[in-house]
Short mmCIF file of N, CA, C and O in Angstrom, two decimals:
data_model
loop_
_atom_site.label_atom_id
_atom_site.label_comp_id
_atom_site.label_asym_id
_atom_site.label_seq_id
_atom_site.Cartn_x
_atom_site.Cartn_y
_atom_site.Cartn_z
N UNK A 1 0.84 -1.19 0.00
CA UNK A 1 0.00 0.00 0.00
C UNK A 1 0.88 1.24 0.00
O UNK A 1 1.91 1.27 0.65
N UNK A 2 0.43 2.26 -0.73
CA UNK A 2 1.15 3.52 -0.80
C UNK A 2 0.15 4.66 -0.90
O UNK A 2 -0.79 4.59 -1.69
N UNK A 3 0.31 5.69 -0.11
CA UNK A 3 -0.51 6.90 -0.26
C UNK A 3 0.08 7.68 -1.43
O UNK A 3 1.28 7.93 -1.47
N UNK A 4 -0.77 8.05 -2.38
CA UNK A 4 -0.27 8.66 -3.61
C UNK A 4 -0.65 10.12 -3.82
O UNK A 4 0.00 10.82 -4.57
N UNK A 5 -1.73 10.59 -3.18
CA UNK A 5 -2.17 11.97 -3.39
C UNK A 5 -2.89 12.48 -2.14
O UNK A 5 -3.52 11.70 -1.43
N UNK A 6 -2.84 13.76 -1.93
CA UNK A 6 -3.73 14.43 -1.01
C UNK A 6 -4.90 14.92 -1.85
O UNK A 6 -4.72 15.72 -2.78
N UNK A 7 -6.09 14.43 -1.59
CA UNK A 7 -7.24 14.75 -2.43
C UNK A 7 -7.93 16.05 -2.02
O UNK A 7 -8.32 16.83 -2.87
N UNK A 8 -8.12 16.23 -0.72
CA UNK A 8 -8.68 17.51 -0.28
C UNK A 8 -8.30 17.77 1.17
O UNK A 8 -7.94 16.86 1.90
N UNK A 9 -8.38 19.03 1.53
CA UNK A 9 -8.21 19.46 2.91
C UNK A 9 -9.49 20.16 3.31
O UNK A 9 -10.06 20.93 2.53
N UNK A 10 -9.98 19.88 4.51
CA UNK A 10 -11.22 20.47 4.99
C UNK A 10 -10.91 21.45 6.11
O UNK A 10 -10.14 21.14 7.02
N UNK A 11 -11.53 22.61 6.04
CA UNK A 11 -11.38 23.64 7.07
C UNK A 11 -12.76 23.99 7.61
O UNK A 11 -13.72 24.11 6.85
N UNK A 12 -12.85 24.15 8.93
CA UNK A 12 -14.11 24.55 9.56
C UNK A 12 -14.21 26.06 9.58
O UNK A 12 -13.22 26.75 9.88
N UNK A 13 -15.39 26.57 9.28
CA UNK A 13 -15.63 28.01 9.30
C UNK A 13 -16.93 28.30 10.03
O UNK A 13 -17.86 27.51 9.99
N UNK A 14 -16.98 29.43 10.71
CA UNK A 14 -18.17 29.81 11.46
C UNK A 14 -19.17 30.57 10.60
O UNK A 14 -20.37 30.45 10.79
N UNK A 15 -18.67 31.33 9.64
CA UNK A 15 -19.51 32.17 8.78
C UNK A 15 -19.10 31.90 7.34
O UNK A 15 -18.06 32.38 6.88
N UNK A 16 -19.90 31.12 6.63
CA UNK A 16 -19.53 30.70 5.27
C UNK A 16 -19.41 31.89 4.32
O UNK A 16 -18.51 31.92 3.49
N UNK A 17 -20.29 32.88 4.43
CA UNK A 17 -20.20 34.04 3.54
C UNK A 17 -18.89 34.80 3.75
O UNK A 17 -18.24 35.20 2.79
N UNK A 18 -18.51 34.99 4.99
CA UNK A 18 -17.25 35.69 5.30
C UNK A 18 -16.06 34.88 4.77
O UNK A 18 -15.14 35.43 4.18
N UNK A 19 -16.09 33.56 4.97
CA UNK A 19 -15.01 32.70 4.49
C UNK A 19 -14.94 32.73 2.96
O UNK A 19 -13.86 32.81 2.38
N UNK A 20 -16.10 32.67 2.31
CA UNK A 20 -16.12 32.70 0.85
C UNK A 20 -15.54 34.01 0.33
O UNK A 20 -14.84 34.02 -0.69
N UNK A 21 -15.83 35.11 0.99
CA UNK A 21 -15.25 36.38 0.58
C UNK A 21 -13.73 36.32 0.59
O UNK A 21 -13.07 36.76 -0.35
N UNK A 22 -13.15 35.73 1.63
CA UNK A 22 -11.70 35.59 1.74
C UNK A 22 -11.15 34.69 0.64
O UNK A 22 -10.24 35.05 -0.10
N UNK A 23 -11.71 33.49 0.52
CA UNK A 23 -11.17 32.49 -0.41
C UNK A 23 -11.44 32.85 -1.87
O UNK A 23 -10.61 32.57 -2.74
N UNK A 24 -12.57 33.48 -2.15
CA UNK A 24 -12.91 33.80 -3.53
C UNK A 24 -12.40 35.18 -3.94
O UNK A 24 -11.76 35.33 -4.98
N UNK A 25 -12.70 36.20 -3.15
CA UNK A 25 -12.35 37.56 -3.55
C UNK A 25 -10.90 37.92 -3.29
O UNK A 25 -10.31 38.67 -4.07
N UNK A 26 -10.31 37.39 -2.23
CA UNK A 26 -8.91 37.70 -1.94
C UNK A 26 -7.98 36.70 -2.62
O UNK A 26 -7.03 37.09 -3.30
N UNK A 27 -8.25 35.41 -2.47
CA UNK A 27 -7.36 34.39 -3.02
C UNK A 27 -7.69 34.01 -4.46
O UNK A 27 -6.89 33.38 -5.14
N UNK A 28 -8.88 34.35 -4.93
CA UNK A 28 -9.23 34.09 -6.32
C UNK A 28 -9.70 32.68 -6.63
O UNK A 28 -9.74 32.28 -7.79
N UNK A 29 -10.08 31.91 -5.61
CA UNK A 29 -10.57 30.56 -5.87
C UNK A 29 -12.01 30.62 -6.39
O UNK A 29 -12.75 31.56 -6.11
N UNK A 30 -12.38 29.60 -7.15
CA UNK A 30 -13.72 29.52 -7.74
C UNK A 30 -14.39 28.28 -7.18
O UNK A 30 -13.81 27.20 -7.17
N UNK A 31 -15.63 28.44 -6.71
CA UNK A 31 -16.34 27.30 -6.12
C UNK A 31 -16.59 26.24 -7.19
O UNK A 31 -16.79 26.54 -8.36
N UNK A 32 -16.59 24.99 -6.75
CA UNK A 32 -16.80 23.84 -7.63
C UNK A 32 -18.25 23.41 -7.52
O UNK A 32 -18.65 22.77 -6.55
N UNK A 33 -19.04 23.73 -8.52
CA UNK A 33 -20.47 23.42 -8.50
C UNK A 33 -20.77 21.95 -8.79
O UNK A 33 -21.91 21.52 -8.70
N UNK A 34 -19.76 21.17 -9.11
CA UNK A 34 -19.96 19.75 -9.43
C UNK A 34 -20.08 18.87 -8.19
O UNK A 34 -20.45 17.71 -8.29
N UNK A 35 -19.77 19.43 -7.02
CA UNK A 35 -19.83 18.63 -5.79
C UNK A 35 -21.28 18.48 -5.35
O UNK A 35 -22.08 19.41 -5.48
N UNK A 36 -21.65 17.34 -4.79
CA UNK A 36 -23.04 17.12 -4.36
C UNK A 36 -23.36 17.93 -3.10
O UNK A 36 -22.47 18.27 -2.32
N UNK A 37 -24.64 18.25 -2.92
CA UNK A 37 -25.10 18.93 -1.71
C UNK A 37 -24.93 18.00 -0.52
O UNK A 37 -25.09 16.78 -0.64
N UNK A 38 -24.63 18.58 0.64
CA UNK A 38 -24.52 17.79 1.87
C UNK A 38 -25.44 18.40 2.91
O UNK A 38 -26.07 19.42 2.66
N UNK A 39 -25.51 17.81 4.09
CA UNK A 39 -26.52 18.21 5.07
C UNK A 39 -26.15 19.46 5.87
O UNK A 39 -26.88 19.83 6.78
N UNK A 40 -25.04 20.10 5.56
CA UNK A 40 -24.67 21.35 6.24
C UNK A 40 -24.03 22.27 5.21
O UNK A 40 -23.61 21.82 4.14
N UNK A 41 -23.98 23.55 5.54
CA UNK A 41 -23.45 24.54 4.59
C UNK A 41 -21.96 24.31 4.36
O UNK A 41 -21.21 24.00 5.28
N UNK A 42 -21.57 24.48 3.12
CA UNK A 42 -20.16 24.33 2.78
C UNK A 42 -19.91 24.69 1.33
O UNK A 42 -20.84 24.96 0.58
N UNK A 43 -18.65 24.68 0.96
CA UNK A 43 -18.26 24.98 -0.42
C UNK A 43 -16.95 24.25 -0.71
O UNK A 43 -16.13 24.05 0.18
N UNK A 44 -16.81 23.82 -1.96
CA UNK A 44 -15.60 23.15 -2.43
C UNK A 44 -14.89 24.06 -3.43
O UNK A 44 -15.53 24.71 -4.25
N UNK A 45 -13.56 24.07 -3.38
CA UNK A 45 -12.74 24.79 -4.35
C UNK A 45 -11.76 23.81 -4.98
O UNK A 45 -11.01 23.14 -4.27
N UNK A 46 -11.75 23.73 -6.29
CA UNK A 46 -10.80 22.88 -7.00
C UNK A 46 -9.49 23.65 -7.16
O UNK A 46 -9.47 24.75 -7.71
N UNK A 47 -8.41 23.07 -6.65
CA UNK A 47 -7.08 23.65 -6.84
C UNK A 47 -6.54 23.17 -8.19
O UNK A 47 -5.91 23.89 -8.92
N UNK A 48 -6.78 21.92 -8.48
CA UNK A 48 -6.52 21.32 -9.79
C UNK A 48 -7.53 20.17 -9.89
O UNK A 48 -8.32 19.97 -8.97
N UNK A 49 -7.53 19.40 -10.97
CA UNK A 49 -8.57 18.37 -11.08
C UNK A 49 -8.59 17.34 -9.95
O UNK A 49 -9.62 16.72 -9.70
N UNK A 50 -7.49 17.17 -9.25
CA UNK A 50 -7.43 16.11 -8.24
C UNK A 50 -7.27 16.61 -6.81
O UNK A 50 -7.15 15.81 -5.89
N UNK A 51 -7.22 17.91 -6.59
CA UNK A 51 -7.01 18.44 -5.25
C UNK A 51 -7.99 19.57 -4.98
O UNK A 51 -8.22 20.42 -5.84
N UNK A 52 -8.56 19.55 -3.77
CA UNK A 52 -9.58 20.54 -3.43
C UNK A 52 -9.44 21.01 -1.99
O UNK A 52 -8.86 20.32 -1.15
N UNK A 53 -10.02 22.17 -1.74
CA UNK A 53 -10.22 22.68 -0.39
C UNK A 53 -11.72 22.63 -0.14
O UNK A 53 -12.51 23.06 -0.98
N UNK A 54 -12.11 22.12 1.00
CA UNK A 54 -13.52 22.03 1.37
C UNK A 54 -13.73 22.86 2.63
O UNK A 54 -13.11 22.60 3.67
N UNK A 55 -14.58 23.87 2.55
CA UNK A 55 -14.95 24.65 3.73
C UNK A 55 -16.28 24.11 4.24
O UNK A 55 -17.22 23.93 3.46
N UNK A 56 -16.35 23.85 5.54
CA UNK A 56 -17.59 23.36 6.16
C UNK A 56 -18.00 24.33 7.26
O UNK A 56 -17.18 24.64 8.14
N UNK A 57 -19.22 24.81 7.19
CA UNK A 57 -19.73 25.68 8.25
C UNK A 57 -20.27 24.80 9.36
O UNK A 57 -21.41 24.32 9.31
N UNK A 58 -19.44 24.59 10.35
CA UNK A 58 -19.77 23.76 11.52
C UNK A 58 -19.10 24.35 12.74
O UNK A 58 -18.09 25.07 12.61
N UNK A 59 -19.59 24.06 13.93
CA UNK A 59 -18.91 24.56 15.13
C UNK A 59 -17.47 24.04 15.18
O UNK A 59 -17.21 22.86 14.92
N UNK A 60 -16.55 24.93 15.46
CA UNK A 60 -15.14 24.57 15.52
C UNK A 60 -14.76 24.21 16.96
O UNK A 60 -14.84 25.07 17.85
N UNK A 61 -14.34 22.98 17.22
CA UNK A 61 -13.98 22.60 18.59
C UNK A 61 -12.75 23.33 19.10
O UNK A 61 -12.49 23.33 20.30
N UNK A 62 -11.98 23.98 18.22
CA UNK A 62 -10.78 24.69 18.64
C UNK A 62 -11.03 26.16 18.93
O UNK A 62 -10.09 26.90 19.23
N UNK A 63 -12.29 26.61 18.85
CA UNK A 63 -12.59 28.02 19.11
C UNK A 63 -12.11 28.41 20.50
O UNK A 63 -12.34 27.70 21.47
N UNK A 64 -11.42 29.54 20.56
CA UNK A 64 -10.93 30.04 21.84
C UNK A 64 -9.53 29.58 22.18
O UNK A 64 -8.93 30.10 23.13
N UNK A 65 -8.98 28.63 21.44
CA UNK A 65 -7.60 28.21 21.69
C UNK A 65 -6.65 29.33 21.28
O UNK A 65 -6.89 30.03 20.30
N UNK A 66 -5.59 29.48 22.01
CA UNK A 66 -4.58 30.47 21.65
C UNK A 66 -3.65 29.85 20.61
O UNK A 66 -3.01 28.85 20.87
N UNK A 67 -3.63 30.43 19.44
CA UNK A 67 -2.83 29.92 18.33
C UNK A 67 -1.48 30.62 18.29
O UNK A 67 -1.38 31.81 18.63
N UNK A 68 -0.43 29.93 17.81
CA UNK A 68 0.87 30.59 17.63
C UNK A 68 0.74 31.73 16.63
O UNK A 68 -0.05 31.64 15.68
N UNK A 69 1.49 32.80 16.84
CA UNK A 69 1.42 33.92 15.90
C UNK A 69 1.88 33.50 14.51
O UNK A 69 1.29 33.89 13.51
N UNK A 70 2.94 32.70 14.43
CA UNK A 70 3.46 32.24 13.15
C UNK A 70 2.74 30.95 12.77
O UNK A 70 2.82 29.95 13.48
N UNK A 71 2.01 30.98 11.66
CA UNK A 71 1.21 29.83 11.23
C UNK A 71 2.02 28.58 10.95
O UNK A 71 1.49 27.48 10.96
N UNK A 72 3.33 28.72 10.73
CA UNK A 72 4.17 27.56 10.49
C UNK A 72 4.36 26.71 11.73
O UNK A 72 4.83 25.58 11.65
N UNK A 73 3.97 27.23 12.86
CA UNK A 73 4.06 26.46 14.10
C UNK A 73 2.69 26.02 14.58
O UNK A 73 2.46 25.80 15.76
N UNK A 74 1.76 25.93 13.65
CA UNK A 74 0.39 25.53 13.94
C UNK A 74 -0.06 24.56 12.84
O UNK A 74 0.60 24.42 11.81
N UNK A 75 -1.20 23.92 13.04
CA UNK A 75 -1.78 23.12 11.97
C UNK A 75 -2.02 24.05 10.79
O UNK A 75 -2.54 25.14 10.97
N UNK A 76 -1.65 23.60 9.60
CA UNK A 76 -1.86 24.45 8.43
C UNK A 76 -1.86 23.61 7.17
O UNK A 76 -1.44 22.46 7.18
N UNK A 77 -2.37 24.21 6.10
CA UNK A 77 -2.23 23.61 4.79
C UNK A 77 -1.29 24.50 3.98
O UNK A 77 -1.23 25.72 4.20
N UNK A 78 -0.53 23.89 3.08
CA UNK A 78 0.41 24.63 2.25
C UNK A 78 -0.07 24.60 0.81
O UNK A 78 -0.45 23.55 0.30
N UNK A 79 -0.06 25.76 0.19
CA UNK A 79 -0.53 25.91 -1.18
C UNK A 79 0.57 26.53 -2.03
O UNK A 79 1.23 27.49 -1.59
N UNK A 80 0.77 26.00 -3.22
CA UNK A 80 1.74 26.60 -4.15
C UNK A 80 1.10 27.82 -4.79
O UNK A 80 -0.10 27.84 -5.08
N UNK A 81 1.91 28.85 -5.00
CA UNK A 81 1.43 30.10 -5.59
C UNK A 81 2.48 30.61 -6.55
O UNK A 81 3.68 30.39 -6.35
N UNK A 82 2.06 31.28 -7.62
CA UNK A 82 3.03 31.74 -8.62
C UNK A 82 3.65 33.09 -8.28
O UNK A 82 4.73 33.40 -8.78
N UNK A 83 2.99 33.91 -7.45
CA UNK A 83 3.56 35.22 -7.11
C UNK A 83 3.30 35.55 -5.65
O UNK A 83 2.19 35.97 -5.28
N UNK A 84 4.31 35.38 -4.85
CA UNK A 84 4.20 35.71 -3.44
C UNK A 84 4.04 37.22 -3.24
O UNK A 84 3.30 37.66 -2.37
N UNK A 85 4.71 38.01 -4.07
CA UNK A 85 4.61 39.46 -3.95
C UNK A 85 3.18 39.95 -4.21
O UNK A 85 2.68 40.82 -3.50
N UNK A 86 2.52 39.37 -5.21
CA UNK A 86 1.14 39.75 -5.50
C UNK A 86 0.22 39.40 -4.34
O UNK A 86 -0.65 40.19 -3.96
N UNK A 87 0.41 38.22 -3.76
CA UNK A 87 -0.40 37.83 -2.60
C UNK A 87 -0.14 38.78 -1.43
O UNK A 87 -1.09 39.25 -0.78
N UNK A 88 1.12 39.10 -1.16
CA UNK A 88 1.44 40.01 -0.05
C UNK A 88 0.77 41.36 -0.25
O UNK A 88 0.25 41.95 0.71
N UNK A 89 0.72 41.86 -1.49
CA UNK A 89 0.05 43.13 -1.77
C UNK A 89 -1.44 43.04 -1.47
O UNK A 89 -2.03 43.96 -0.89
N UNK A 90 -2.06 41.92 -1.85
CA UNK A 90 -3.49 41.74 -1.58
C UNK A 90 -3.75 41.66 -0.08
O UNK A 90 -4.72 42.24 0.43
N UNK A 91 -2.90 40.94 0.64
CA UNK A 91 -3.06 40.83 2.09
C UNK A 91 -2.87 42.18 2.75
O UNK A 91 -3.63 42.55 3.65
N UNK A 92 -1.86 42.92 2.32
CA UNK A 92 -1.64 44.27 2.86
C UNK A 92 -2.85 45.16 2.62
O UNK A 92 -3.32 45.85 3.54
N UNK A 93 -3.39 45.14 1.41
CA UNK A 93 -4.54 45.98 1.06
C UNK A 93 -5.76 45.62 1.89
O UNK A 93 -6.59 46.48 2.20
N UNK A 94 -5.89 44.34 2.26
CA UNK A 94 -7.03 43.89 3.06
C UNK A 94 -6.73 43.93 4.57
O UNK A 94 -7.55 43.51 5.37
N UNK A 95 -5.56 44.45 4.94
CA UNK A 95 -5.13 44.55 6.34
C UNK A 95 -5.13 43.18 7.04
O UNK A 95 -5.51 43.06 8.19
N UNK A 96 -4.68 42.16 6.30
CA UNK A 96 -4.57 40.82 6.87
C UNK A 96 -3.10 40.58 7.22
O UNK A 96 -2.22 40.71 6.36
N UNK A 97 -2.87 40.26 8.47
CA UNK A 97 -1.50 40.03 8.95
C UNK A 97 -0.94 38.73 8.37
O UNK A 97 -1.67 37.76 8.17
N UNK A 98 0.35 38.72 8.15
CA UNK A 98 1.04 37.52 7.69
C UNK A 98 2.47 37.56 8.19
O UNK A 98 2.97 38.60 8.61
N UNK A 99 3.09 36.39 8.18
CA UNK A 99 4.50 36.29 8.54
C UNK A 99 5.24 35.61 7.40
O UNK A 99 4.67 34.77 6.69
N UNK A 100 6.49 35.97 7.24
CA UNK A 100 7.34 35.38 6.22
C UNK A 100 7.93 34.09 6.77
O UNK A 100 8.23 33.99 7.97
N UNK A 101 8.11 33.11 5.92
CA UNK A 101 8.70 31.85 6.35
C UNK A 101 10.05 32.09 7.01
O UNK A 101 10.85 32.88 6.52
N UNK A 102 10.29 31.42 8.09
CA UNK A 102 11.54 31.58 8.83
C UNK A 102 12.65 30.70 8.27
O UNK A 102 13.78 30.75 8.72
N UNK A 103 12.33 29.89 7.25
CA UNK A 103 13.32 28.98 6.66
C UNK A 103 14.13 29.64 5.55
O UNK A 103 15.08 29.05 5.04
N UNK A 104 13.71 30.83 5.12
CA UNK A 104 14.38 31.49 4.01
C UNK A 104 13.75 31.19 2.67
O UNK A 104 14.15 31.75 1.65
N UNK A 105 12.76 30.30 2.62
CA UNK A 105 12.04 30.00 1.38
C UNK A 105 11.16 31.18 1.00
O UNK A 105 10.83 32.00 1.83
N UNK A 106 10.76 31.23 -0.27
CA UNK A 106 9.79 32.23 -0.72
C UNK A 106 8.42 31.74 -0.30
O UNK A 106 7.71 31.07 -1.06
N UNK A 107 8.07 32.01 0.94
CA UNK A 107 6.80 31.53 1.50
C UNK A 107 6.32 32.50 2.56
O UNK A 107 7.11 33.19 3.20
N UNK A 108 5.00 32.52 2.74
CA UNK A 108 4.42 33.30 3.84
C UNK A 108 3.25 32.54 4.42
O UNK A 108 2.71 31.63 3.81
N UNK A 109 2.90 32.93 5.64
CA UNK A 109 1.80 32.32 6.37
C UNK A 109 0.80 33.41 6.73
O UNK A 109 1.19 34.51 7.13
N UNK A 110 -0.48 33.10 6.61
CA UNK A 110 -1.53 33.98 7.09
C UNK A 110 -2.64 33.12 7.66
O UNK A 110 -2.55 31.89 7.64
N UNK A 111 -3.68 33.76 8.15
CA UNK A 111 -4.83 33.04 8.69
C UNK A 111 -6.09 33.55 7.99
O UNK A 111 -6.20 34.72 7.65
N UNK A 112 -7.02 32.63 7.78
CA UNK A 112 -8.30 33.03 7.21
C UNK A 112 -9.15 33.65 8.33
O UNK A 112 -8.71 33.71 9.48
N UNK A 113 -10.35 34.13 8.03
CA UNK A 113 -11.16 34.77 9.06
C UNK A 113 -11.52 33.87 10.25
O UNK A 113 -11.90 34.37 11.30
N UNK A 114 -11.37 32.56 10.09
CA UNK A 114 -11.68 31.63 11.18
C UNK A 114 -10.42 31.12 11.87
O UNK A 114 -10.47 30.14 12.61
N UNK A 115 -9.29 31.77 11.64
CA UNK A 115 -8.02 31.46 12.29
C UNK A 115 -7.36 30.19 11.77
O UNK A 115 -6.44 29.67 12.39
N UNK A 116 -7.83 29.66 10.63
CA UNK A 116 -7.14 28.54 10.00
C UNK A 116 -5.84 29.05 9.39
O UNK A 116 -5.85 30.05 8.66
N UNK A 117 -4.73 28.39 9.66
CA UNK A 117 -3.43 28.82 9.14
C UNK A 117 -3.23 28.29 7.72
O UNK A 117 -3.51 27.13 7.43
N UNK A 118 -2.72 29.17 6.86
CA UNK A 118 -2.45 28.84 5.46
C UNK A 118 -1.01 29.22 5.15
O UNK A 118 -0.55 30.30 5.53
N UNK A 119 -0.31 28.33 4.47
CA UNK A 119 1.04 28.62 4.00
C UNK A 119 0.99 28.73 2.48
O UNK A 119 0.35 27.91 1.82
N UNK A 120 1.65 29.73 1.95
CA UNK A 120 1.74 29.92 0.51
C UNK A 120 3.22 29.89 0.12
O UNK A 120 4.01 30.66 0.65
N UNK A 121 3.57 28.98 -0.78
CA UNK A 121 4.95 28.80 -1.21
C UNK A 121 5.03 29.16 -2.69
O UNK A 121 4.28 28.64 -3.51
N UNK A 122 5.95 30.08 -3.02
CA UNK A 122 6.10 30.49 -4.41
C UNK A 122 6.85 29.40 -5.19
O UNK A 122 7.96 29.03 -4.84
N UNK A 123 6.18 28.90 -6.21
CA UNK A 123 6.76 27.89 -7.10
C UNK A 123 6.42 28.28 -8.53
O UNK A 123 5.38 28.90 -8.78
N UNK A 124 7.26 27.90 -9.49
CA UNK A 124 6.90 28.19 -10.88
C UNK A 124 5.67 27.41 -11.28
O UNK A 124 5.38 26.35 -10.72
N UNK A 125 4.90 27.92 -12.24
CA UNK A 125 3.71 27.21 -12.70
C UNK A 125 4.07 25.81 -13.20
O UNK A 125 5.13 25.61 -13.80
N UNK A 126 3.18 24.85 -12.96
CA UNK A 126 3.38 23.49 -13.46
C UNK A 126 2.98 23.47 -14.93
O UNK A 126 1.88 23.91 -15.27
N UNK A 127 3.87 22.98 -15.82
CA UNK A 127 3.54 22.99 -17.26
C UNK A 127 2.40 22.05 -17.58
O UNK A 127 2.09 21.13 -16.93
#
């Protein structure tokens, strides 16, 4: 047996409209209308044909926990991005705090409106 792919990552959100604004308007993701309806509010975003982010509007059992300031020292998902500078400009314009990777890589960490940590690593586009 071998694990071959990460198919999706699920993040809990308290306010789906607020989360969608962040993921769609700031990050530029497009909801995937091909996913079936489920018994609670949520949205799927296709990163590529085989990888997705799933937001679920459900109570978060971690609410109220004190999170590390640097998202790299917390649970997080890492996403490849083609322009870290463009993302930093968007985050600055939206007054969203972020930290630069402490490893020296072209990467930064921020949090979505529900305190989920996200890592963005600058990589060239996949041909």
